[in-house]
Amino acid sequence: MRYVEKIWCIACIIVLSGATVGFTGNVCELQINSCPKDFNDKVIKVPLDVVSISRTISMCRWVDFVEGVSNAIKPPSIMFIIDHSYSMMGLGNTYPGNDVDGSRFKVTRDLIDTIFNRHPDAEVGLTVFREVLFLDHRNNQIFVPLNGQGDQSYLPLIQLNSKYKGNQSGVDVVKSVLRTETITRINEINKQSVTCTDLVYSPGFSTIGNTNINNAFEAALQAMKNAKNPPERQFVIFLSDGEPFPLNDSTQHGNKNPFYFMQGITTPTTFTVYLHNTETQAPSSIKTFTNNVRGNNYSSSNAYSDVWTLKTDYNALMSLFMKNIMTPIFNVTQGIATKLTLNNSISTTLDGEHFVFNTSFPLGKDTTIVNMNMGFKVESTNTAAQSDSTFTFGFKIVREKDAVLPDGLTQICHEQPGLSLYYDARQIYQVTDPMRKLEVRFDPKNFSYSSVEVEVRSSNTAQSDVERIVLTDRNAFWSGTFQRNTGKIKVNDGTFQHGTNDSIVIIYRNPLIPLDTVRYAVPYMSEVTSDTTPSRTTSFQLITDVVNNPMNSTSRIPGMVRTTVTAQQGYCPEYGSVIAVIPAGEVNKGALIEGTISIYDVVKNPVIRKKKMAIDSEKRLLYAWDGRNSTGRTVASGTYLAVVEVKIEGRTESVRKLYLGVQR
């Protein structure tokens, strides 16, 4: 039997982004969320779907570049907070202790002379703590009791060049409290003999050696209320080896939550040294406290607050003090970021936290060199003198498959614009000879465009006519028409010519971001006679979609989906996301379409692998995910990558990648 058979060059039409883009239908921009100087001289590897740098870039703080300049005039007010718990001495659960030689006391005592030589009129106070404050006002009338805490006391801020207790200078008063002696005691827990350093001073009450940070900071803040110097010249220096202990007795923490101090409320600039024999990172509570103090708006100097971890040693501790703590106390300037230049482009505005440019910055196909100049308006807090300062730094960005972004960088992704082909106001998925005038439609996907131009060419890359079409904004979409026929190419005749075995390829290239390219191909079908049996394959487009994205506890899966999935797989969750692959166009009912799905977390660990998708009567592939991994455990909030593989008649026709959101 003879019949008319339709022949075309591909059986399934799929919208493809440019080969340089990693995820079909999605492109991403690199968001710099921390000071870009942090990446100076580094190579930053980004995934292939990252095609640009965001037009908003995080600002740096002045303290990120310098610690200050000389000629500080106003003296500081400094409260030292020193941990004297048993873990420091080796008399408690920690053996040996984290500062058995008493370096924290010895360094502080020697620093008093340094402060006095630089600022004789500086104010210095002292808080020593265990589960209670270690000083007792009953045996030293200079000490001041902490409000509401009985006899627990602290040394208030005293001016180093003033006279106290008769004729004793302030500097000598502070140093006398810090005098130490070597003692030998038995550790009652492990029964070991311990030789360690203790203060010569002792209170009139007994202590058990635990850790009460709340009262220590309450005393420092109470002392600061009487400081003679302004907030930007007030500093706290905190020396400790750990976190509050015990956690089940609030009476040992000022009748508050043991971690109350973490809030950093009304706390001046604080420098913390975490002293520990083995740990290399400060506890999370100390880090959180430091971040809160930086941002509590107590003073312009609070941004200098920082934390260091150190294995206790006199020389190492003194070096850290002089380099990282005393320098910003002695030498203070303020700098306000004014502009950023990135590869010769200058930022246009500031939004308080970011530099803002007119446009995003395109990345190269493989490697991009980024050079930055950041300008500051600098002012001395002591003299009010102003100047301008500029810092230069840079890094290299390399696009690489499956790259994982470092801390401080994220990728913001969005769906690329869509392309489609119409004839006589009807979308088509193949072109036949009578279709001479075709319409290209461009779907902006909720993005704004000032102009759109597309390129029309054939799939025969060796010899192709090329027509460029400027589209017109139709509100919901952009559109433009062109004439076509088959035959010999005629350059610049206004008609697109192609061969009988070609597909018609439409390409959109973002003029600002060259890697942001969308390619859409539609096959041409000619009519020829044949004695063979017609193919059952039908031309159609595969569209991926997600229902309930991101998912949360109220994301109910539609009833029709639950019915289909339950019938084929025996179970369907009531809540979650639905990942769907929908064939758009004419689909032969006998066509065999299959799909599997895998889901990965942000570091590419598999959550589920190769799960079979259900298929309904309309040949739609469906998978209902309730936010659980392959072992049934609930995943955390975040963004996950779904990889869908579609097979038609046993052959892999499409691999789709899309992002899923989970909100707990």
XYZ file of C-alpha atoms in Angstrom:
664
model
C 0.000 0.000 0.000
C 1.238 3.439 -0.898
C 0.638 6.366 1.435
C 2.049 9.771 2.256
C 4.748 9.491 4.959
C 5.925 12.506 6.945
C 9.713 12.635 7.304
C 11.529 14.977 9.617
C 15.019 15.160 11.017
C 14.246 14.809 14.754
C 11.315 13.145 16.450
C 11.147 15.168 19.659
C 11.570 18.964 19.810
C 13.212 20.227 22.978
C 13.984 23.817 23.959
C 17.742 24.008 24.459
C 19.784 26.697 26.121
C 23.189 27.404 24.636
C 25.843 24.738 24.947
C 27.733 26.962 27.337
C 24.913 26.865 29.896
C 24.925 23.991 32.381
C 21.221 23.577 33.153
C 18.656 23.550 30.376
C 16.301 26.483 30.731
C 18.100 28.108 33.674
C 20.955 30.573 33.983
C 22.480 31.981 37.129
C 24.395 35.011 38.259
C 27.086 35.025 40.913
C 26.088 36.948 44.038
C 29.023 38.226 46.150
C 27.620 38.302 49.696
C 30.813 39.053 51.629
C 33.615 41.566 51.216
C 35.090 40.777 47.762
C 38.564 41.436 49.159
C 38.185 38.061 50.915
C 38.791 36.448 47.515
C 41.898 38.456 46.615
C 44.359 36.447 44.463
C 42.116 33.371 44.607
C 40.651 31.194 41.872
C 36.881 30.941 42.280
C 35.288 27.949 40.578
C 31.625 28.345 39.624
C 29.168 25.903 37.989
C 28.597 26.086 34.239
C 25.139 27.609 34.640
C 26.695 30.768 36.155
C 27.005 33.245 33.292
C 27.407 36.624 35.007
C 28.259 38.533 38.188
C 25.329 40.285 39.853
C 25.037 44.052 39.480
C 24.895 44.334 43.300
C 28.128 43.544 45.166
C 28.576 43.490 48.925
C 30.421 46.427 50.469
C 33.545 45.988 52.606
C 34.128 47.526 55.995
C 37.044 49.875 56.568
C 38.304 47.426 59.181
C 38.565 44.766 56.435
C 41.483 46.736 54.983
C 43.261 48.593 57.780
C 43.447 48.685 61.537
C 43.830 52.450 61.756
C 46.324 55.291 61.457
C 48.444 57.020 64.053
C 47.851 60.175 66.072
C 45.011 58.921 68.235
C 44.336 61.588 70.881
C 41.324 60.541 72.935
C 42.209 57.924 75.583
C 40.415 54.578 75.740
C 38.253 53.052 78.449
C 39.124 49.325 78.649
C 37.475 46.598 80.712
C 39.400 43.312 80.923
C 37.226 40.223 81.527
C 39.393 37.263 82.595
C 38.224 33.678 83.075
C 39.577 32.106 86.289
C 37.583 28.865 86.183
C 39.158 25.534 87.159
C 39.453 24.462 83.510
C 42.023 27.218 83.073
C 44.088 25.903 85.987
C 43.675 22.162 85.400
C 41.687 21.660 88.600
C 38.405 20.597 86.994
C 37.279 18.380 84.118
C 39.969 19.852 81.867
C 43.380 18.352 82.562
C 45.884 19.742 81.978
C 44.417 23.212 82.209
C 44.197 25.593 79.265
C 46.383 28.247 80.970
C 48.213 26.638 83.875
C 51.004 29.254 83.617
C 48.586 32.153 84.070
C 49.640 33.894 80.836
C 46.275 35.647 80.669
C 47.056 37.470 83.932
C 50.748 38.072 83.222
C 50.168 39.502 79.724
C 47.347 41.729 80.963
C 49.507 43.028 83.824
C 52.380 43.870 81.453
C 49.989 45.533 78.996
C 48.927 47.996 81.668
C 52.354 49.630 81.369
C 52.013 49.776 77.572
C 48.624 51.452 77.845
C 49.908 53.860 80.472
C 52.910 54.879 78.344
C 50.655 55.591 75.347
C 47.677 57.062 77.206
C 48.429 57.956 80.848
C 44.841 59.154 81.220
C 43.341 55.891 79.943
C 40.721 54.153 82.076
C 41.157 50.451 82.874
C 38.884 48.121 84.839
C 38.891 44.403 85.585
C 36.419 41.553 85.978
C 37.665 38.127 87.087
C 35.080 35.353 87.119
C 34.239 31.775 87.954
C 30.631 30.806 88.701
C 30.701 34.098 90.601
C 32.751 37.242 90.213
C 36.070 36.580 91.949
C 36.598 40.021 93.510
C 35.040 40.940 96.875
C 34.354 44.565 97.846
C 34.523 43.649 101.542
C 38.316 43.263 101.478
C 39.094 46.036 98.977
C 37.104 49.246 99.098
C 37.966 50.166 95.488
C 35.999 47.154 94.219
C 32.338 47.741 93.302
C 29.643 45.094 93.880
C 27.579 43.950 90.907
C 23.975 45.062 91.326
C 21.753 42.305 92.707
C 24.579 39.770 93.112
C 25.530 40.081 96.756
C 29.236 40.568 97.396
C 30.364 39.660 93.863
C 32.496 42.619 92.744
C 34.709 44.044 90.037
C 37.434 46.638 89.693
C 35.729 49.683 88.143
C 37.277 51.859 85.452
C 40.054 53.855 87.094
C 42.276 56.418 85.423
C 45.836 55.117 85.275
C 47.513 58.431 86.187
C 45.168 59.222 89.101
C 45.797 58.448 92.791
C 43.803 55.906 94.815
C 44.024 54.349 98.282
C 46.125 57.126 99.642
C 48.980 57.680 97.260
C 48.746 54.568 95.034
C 48.525 55.305 91.294
C 45.786 53.823 89.161
C 48.291 51.799 87.161
C 49.625 50.214 90.359
C 46.116 49.455 91.630
C 45.307 47.442 88.513
C 48.636 45.624 88.491
C 48.331 44.723 92.169
C 45.078 42.846 91.536
C 46.810 40.900 88.729
C 49.722 39.629 90.880
C 50.115 35.843 90.591
C 51.738 32.967 92.462
C 52.484 29.329 91.681
C 50.526 26.779 93.696
C 50.239 22.996 93.860
C 46.856 21.403 94.453
C 45.121 18.084 93.896
C 42.627 17.794 91.055
C 39.682 16.249 92.914
C 38.315 14.622 89.750
C 41.345 12.656 88.538
C 43.324 12.854 91.808
C 46.371 14.251 89.984
C 48.737 16.749 91.579
C 48.531 20.023 89.648
C 51.033 22.860 89.645
C 49.403 25.990 88.291
C 49.209 29.773 88.551
C 46.679 31.483 90.799
C 46.021 35.093 91.756
C 47.574 36.223 94.997
C 44.290 37.963 95.740
C 41.418 35.860 97.089
C 37.829 36.820 97.967
C 36.158 36.399 101.341
C 33.776 33.765 99.947
C 34.356 30.267 98.518
C 34.056 29.310 94.845
C 33.773 25.994 93.008
C 35.492 26.965 89.736
C 32.599 26.958 87.211
C 31.984 29.455 84.399
C 29.495 32.349 84.585
C 29.991 34.608 81.572
C 26.713 36.471 82.133
C 27.824 38.122 85.372
C 31.245 38.917 83.917
C 29.724 40.977 81.115
C 27.047 42.478 83.364
C 29.869 43.833 85.534
C 31.742 45.224 82.505
C 28.604 46.970 81.218
C 27.844 48.342 84.686
C 31.377 49.765 84.800
C 31.072 51.270 81.299
C 28.086 53.332 82.384
C 30.575 55.506 84.268
C 33.175 55.663 81.487
C 34.617 59.151 80.865
C 35.350 58.429 77.217
C 32.788 58.225 74.375
C 31.343 54.892 73.146
C 33.723 54.651 70.168
C 36.646 54.700 72.650
C 35.212 52.034 74.957
C 36.583 48.480 74.656
C 36.147 45.080 76.311
C 38.919 42.462 76.203
C 37.606 38.974 76.991
C 39.955 36.059 77.800
C 38.332 32.645 78.277
C 38.632 28.957 77.419
C 35.049 27.955 76.925
C 31.335 28.271 77.322
C 29.063 28.616 80.379
C 29.075 25.717 82.838
C 26.981 24.112 84.247
C 23.963 24.528 81.980
C 21.314 23.193 84.367
C 21.644 25.729 87.171
C 20.670 29.304 86.332
C 21.706 30.471 89.815
C 25.300 30.093 88.623
C 24.566 32.383 85.653
C 22.975 35.413 87.258
C 19.542 33.701 87.305
C 19.442 33.901 83.505
C 19.842 31.569 80.571
C 23.532 30.578 80.625
C 23.921 31.961 77.090
C 22.176 35.268 77.743
C 25.447 37.129 77.122
C 25.383 36.011 73.444
C 22.914 38.769 72.585
C 25.653 41.374 72.933
C 23.140 44.059 73.904
C 24.618 47.531 74.637
C 28.081 45.984 74.576
C 31.087 48.067 73.419
C 33.691 46.863 70.935
C 34.850 43.468 72.222
C 38.052 41.581 71.461
C 37.872 37.919 72.478
C 40.791 35.520 72.788
C 39.699 31.896 73.105
C 42.485 30.084 74.962
C 42.587 26.336 74.452
C 45.200 23.585 74.266
C 43.523 21.597 71.462
C 40.606 23.476 69.903
C 41.285 25.528 66.756
C 37.887 27.240 66.512
C 36.040 29.289 69.094
C 32.655 27.911 70.214
C 29.619 28.955 68.181
C 28.278 30.944 71.156
C 31.402 33.134 71.157
C 31.196 33.637 67.387
C 27.518 34.564 67.599
C 28.226 36.962 70.454
C 30.981 38.641 68.403
C 28.738 39.047 65.357
C 25.986 40.528 67.510
C 28.371 43.027 69.106
C 29.614 44.089 65.668
C 26.096 44.961 64.606
C 24.521 46.340 67.796
C 25.088 50.019 66.845
C 26.691 50.792 70.210
C 29.462 52.737 68.472
C 31.223 53.219 65.159
C 34.131 51.151 66.522
C 32.055 48.032 67.136
C 32.833 46.743 63.643
C 36.352 46.059 64.924
C 35.064 43.380 67.316
C 36.718 40.051 66.614
C 37.634 36.653 68.070
C 40.874 34.657 67.923
C 41.777 31.133 69.023
C 45.169 30.538 70.613
C 47.048 27.803 72.414
C 48.135 29.639 75.523
C 51.704 30.927 75.558
C 52.945 34.224 76.985
C 54.816 35.324 73.863
C 52.076 34.253 71.462
C 49.392 35.959 73.534
C 51.407 39.177 73.876
C 52.081 39.204 70.120
C 48.385 38.770 69.364
C 47.506 41.580 71.755
C 49.966 44.038 70.249
C 49.179 43.240 66.615
C 45.437 42.633 66.631
C 43.996 44.346 69.712
C 46.096 47.240 70.920
C 46.680 48.647 67.416
C 43.005 49.422 66.709
C 42.600 50.693 70.282
C 45.531 53.067 69.971
C 45.039 54.059 66.334
C 41.515 54.701 65.147
C 40.054 55.908 61.880
C 36.670 55.489 60.274
C 36.241 54.773 56.606
C 33.041 54.850 54.565
C 32.987 53.045 51.238
C 32.152 55.409 48.385
C 32.534 53.524 45.122
C 33.685 50.307 43.497
C 35.302 49.930 40.096
C 35.035 46.486 38.484
C 36.987 45.988 35.257
C 36.680 49.713 34.419
C 32.945 49.915 35.252
C 32.100 52.239 38.139
C 29.264 51.626 40.590
C 26.397 54.075 40.256
C 24.788 53.988 43.713
C 25.036 52.525 47.226
C 22.112 50.901 49.017
C 23.712 50.808 52.466
C 25.147 47.302 52.150
C 25.919 46.937 48.447
C 27.524 48.700 45.537
C 25.024 48.865 42.674
C 25.996 48.899 38.999
C 23.825 49.587 35.958
C 24.112 46.043 34.622
C 25.411 42.614 35.513
C 28.905 41.593 34.406
C 29.183 38.846 31.789
C 31.550 35.947 32.351
C 33.794 34.483 29.676
C 33.221 30.965 28.408
C 36.015 29.490 30.553
C 37.965 32.043 32.603
C 37.265 35.619 33.675
C 39.766 37.958 35.350
C 38.134 40.357 37.818
C 39.961 43.502 38.959
C 38.431 45.785 41.598
C 39.259 49.167 43.104
C 37.320 50.113 46.228
C 37.299 53.733 47.373
C 36.768 55.027 50.917
C 36.229 58.412 52.531
C 38.453 58.261 55.621
C 38.100 60.330 58.786
C 40.156 60.340 61.963
C 37.907 59.895 64.986
C 40.346 61.995 66.968
C 41.242 64.894 64.665
C 38.277 64.832 62.241
C 40.804 65.074 59.373
C 39.433 63.572 56.142
C 41.118 61.897 53.194
C 40.387 59.501 50.329
C 41.830 56.012 50.123
C 41.619 53.332 47.425
C 42.413 49.621 47.660
C 43.059 47.340 44.694
C 42.443 43.592 44.642
C 41.240 40.925 42.255
C 40.539 37.267 41.570
C 39.922 34.788 38.785
C 36.603 33.069 38.029
C 36.683 29.671 36.313
C 33.512 27.992 35.043
C 33.690 24.285 35.751
C 31.214 21.422 35.715
C 29.795 20.557 39.164
C 31.856 23.274 40.885
C 30.848 24.090 44.475
C 30.837 27.762 45.453
C 32.969 28.836 48.434
C 31.490 30.563 51.480
C 30.469 34.138 50.807
C 29.173 33.413 47.303
C 25.784 32.207 46.105
C 24.191 31.751 42.723
C 20.833 33.334 41.914
C 19.121 31.447 39.123
C 16.171 32.195 36.911
C 14.435 30.563 33.997
C 15.614 31.682 30.597
C 13.173 33.305 28.171
C 11.138 30.956 26.010
C 11.015 30.717 22.217
C 8.211 29.235 20.147
C 7.086 29.152 16.517
C 3.570 29.967 15.258
C 1.716 29.651 11.992
C -1.647 31.273 11.481
C -1.817 32.166 15.231
C -1.336 28.505 16.223
C 1.796 27.087 17.832
C 3.490 24.512 15.644
C 6.006 21.794 16.378
C 6.982 21.050 12.807
C 7.003 23.086 9.622
C 5.402 21.891 6.376
C 5.818 23.351 2.928
C 2.576 25.395 2.842
C 3.665 27.312 5.949
C 5.463 30.199 4.212
C 4.969 32.993 6.753
C 5.981 32.079 10.313
C 5.817 33.979 13.585
C 8.484 33.839 16.286
C 7.302 34.440 19.842
C 9.565 35.325 22.747
C 8.320 34.744 26.322
C 10.229 37.077 28.720
C 9.387 34.962 31.815
C 8.491 37.981 33.978
C 11.703 39.811 33.074
C 11.795 43.238 31.470
C 13.441 43.752 28.068
C 13.932 47.011 26.181
C 14.449 45.250 22.860
C 14.611 41.697 21.534
C 16.311 40.408 18.399
C 16.495 36.770 17.308
C 18.442 34.953 14.655
C 16.879 32.390 12.309
C 19.160 29.826 10.676
C 19.069 26.204 9.566
C 20.454 23.158 11.364
C 22.924 22.734 8.494
C 25.793 24.633 10.059
C 28.041 24.157 7.021
C 25.726 26.179 4.772
C 22.917 28.205 6.274
C 20.916 31.270 5.439
C 20.700 33.690 8.369
C 17.901 36.147 9.010
C 17.794 38.551 11.939
C 14.387 39.584 13.189
C 13.657 42.504 15.514
C 10.646 41.535 17.622
C 7.822 43.799 18.771
C 6.575 43.997 22.358
C 3.024 42.569 22.574
C 2.783 43.011 26.379
C 2.600 39.308 27.318
C 5.215 38.340 24.737
C 7.390 39.691 21.918
C 6.814 38.615 18.330
C 8.050 38.993 14.772
C 7.395 37.295 11.432
C 9.548 36.030 8.581
C 9.042 34.400 5.188
C 10.527 30.992 4.383
C 10.916 28.581 1.480
C 13.193 25.749 0.414
C 15.848 26.267 -2.154
C 19.127 28.000 -2.854
C 20.254 30.641 -0.406
C 19.767 34.215 -1.533
C 21.599 36.633 0.706
C 19.741 39.669 2.075
C 16.511 38.975 0.164
C 14.340 39.077 3.294
C 13.310 35.413 2.975
C 14.779 32.489 4.888
C 15.846 29.621 2.639
C 16.656 26.153 3.959
C 17.132 22.608 2.749
C 14.560 19.819 2.692
C 16.316 17.960 5.503
C 16.939 20.967 7.723
C 15.418 22.082 10.984
C 14.602 25.740 11.459
C 16.670 27.024 14.366
C 15.787 30.182 16.291
C 18.464 31.679 18.547
C 18.230 34.446 21.127
C 21.482 35.859 22.498
C 21.390 38.230 25.432
C 23.396 41.208 24.121
C 24.678 41.996 27.638
C 25.411 38.404 28.740
C 26.688 36.408 25.728
C 26.563 33.076 27.576
C 22.834 33.595 28.160
C 21.735 32.011 24.874
C 18.504 30.192 24.034
C 18.197 27.864 21.031
C 14.921 26.459 19.719
C 14.725 24.005 16.802
C 11.663 22.961 14.782
C 11.934 20.278 12.040
C 10.854 20.829 8.466
C 8.610 18.079 7.012
C 8.400 17.339 3.302
C 5.948 14.935 1.664
C 7.376 11.924 -0.244
C 5.923 8.569 -1.241
C 7.024 5.352 0.491
C 6.015 1.691 0.711
C 7.160 1.344 4.298
C 4.965 1.292 7.395
C 4.538 4.738 8.963
C 6.518 5.513 12.122
C 4.575 5.635 15.399
C 6.829 8.464 16.641
C 5.016 11.777 16.940
C 6.572 15.224 17.112
C 6.066 16.965 20.438
C 7.797 19.233 22.935
C 8.689 18.202 26.479
C 7.860 20.779 29.158
C 9.004 20.399 32.771
C 7.052 21.929 35.621
C 6.919 21.779 39.430
C 3.761 22.169 41.504
C 4.291 23.512 45.064
C 7.762 24.972 44.622
C 8.998 25.631 47.222
C 7.146 23.052 49.284
C 6.092 23.633 52.875
C 3.851 21.992 55.452
C 0.703 23.228 53.664
C 1.707 22.161 50.139
C -1.063 19.682 49.314
C -0.541 17.422 46.309
C -3.462 17.664 43.819
C -6.004 14.833 44.020
C -5.634 13.825 40.374
C -1.902 13.363 40.861
C -2.400 11.337 44.026
C -4.857 9.055 42.246
C -2.463 8.378 39.376
C 0.629 7.882 41.536
C -1.171 5.679 44.072
C -2.619 3.461 41.338
C 0.811 2.813 39.824
C 3.127 2.923 42.814
C 0.883 1.962 45.716
C 1.406 5.146 47.706
C 1.414 8.900 47.243
C 2.104 11.461 49.991
C -0.588 14.002 50.796
C 1.810 16.946 50.998
C 4.856 17.839 48.934
C 5.982 18.921 45.471
C 4.988 17.397 42.145
C 7.614 17.197 39.402
C 5.940 16.854 36.017
C 7.120 16.301 32.438
C 4.359 17.299 30.058
C 4.407 16.535 26.307
C 3.063 19.536 24.397
C 1.802 18.700 20.934
C 0.422 15.634 19.209
C 1.432 12.443 21.009
C 0.708 8.972 19.652
C -1.231 7.055 22.286
C 0.907 4.033 21.587
C 4.185 5.889 22.176
C 6.257 4.429 25.020
C 7.363 7.253 27.330
C 9.235 6.552 30.573
C 10.898 8.753 33.153
C 13.117 8.535 36.212
C 14.067 11.214 38.730
C 17.058 11.768 41.022
C 17.316 14.551 43.612
C 20.564 15.964 45.053
C 21.347 18.382 47.862
C 23.452 21.538 47.477
C 26.762 19.648 47.707
C 25.599 17.022 45.196
C 24.882 14.291 47.749
C 22.051 12.073 46.467
C 18.733 12.390 48.287
C 16.935 9.882 46.040
C 18.211 8.095 42.941
C 16.544 6.864 39.752
C 13.000 6.770 41.113
C 10.454 5.740 38.470
C 7.894 8.378 37.550
C 4.210 7.592 37.153
C 2.519 8.300 33.801
C -1.115 9.259 33.285
C -3.431 8.781 30.325
C -2.214 12.012 28.742
C 1.385 10.718 28.737
C 2.356 13.123 31.535
C 5.194 11.877 33.747
C 4.607 12.604 37.450
C 6.604 12.241 40.650
C 5.339 13.284 44.096
C 8.140 14.140 46.549
C 7.383 14.732 50.230
C 10.810 16.115 51.136
C 12.241 12.840 52.429
C 15.410 11.017 51.424
C 15.762 7.382 50.400
C 15.851 6.267 54.047
C 12.651 8.148 54.897
C 14.298 10.963 56.840
C 13.046 14.518 56.358
C 15.516 16.780 54.535
C 16.430 20.245 55.778
C 15.204 23.541 54.380
C 17.114 24.617 51.291
C 17.448 24.246 47.545
C 17.721 20.831 45.882
C 18.516 19.791 42.327
C 16.154 17.421 40.499
C 17.482 15.529 37.460
C 14.756 14.019 35.255
C 15.648 11.541 32.503
C 13.010 10.884 29.838
C 13.119 7.899 27.492
C 10.954 7.579 24.375
C 10.718 4.147 22.805
C 13.626 3.056 25.023
C 15.999 5.850 23.964
C 17.031 8.716 26.211
C 15.536 11.824 24.597
C 15.948 14.407 27.321
C 17.673 15.053 30.628
C 16.129 17.963 32.512
C 17.558 19.690 35.583
C 15.501 21.975 37.790
C 15.627 23.363 41.312
C 13.287 22.393 44.137
C 12.796 24.471 47.264
C 12.009 23.144 50.743
C 10.759 25.420 53.526
C 10.358 23.995 57.036
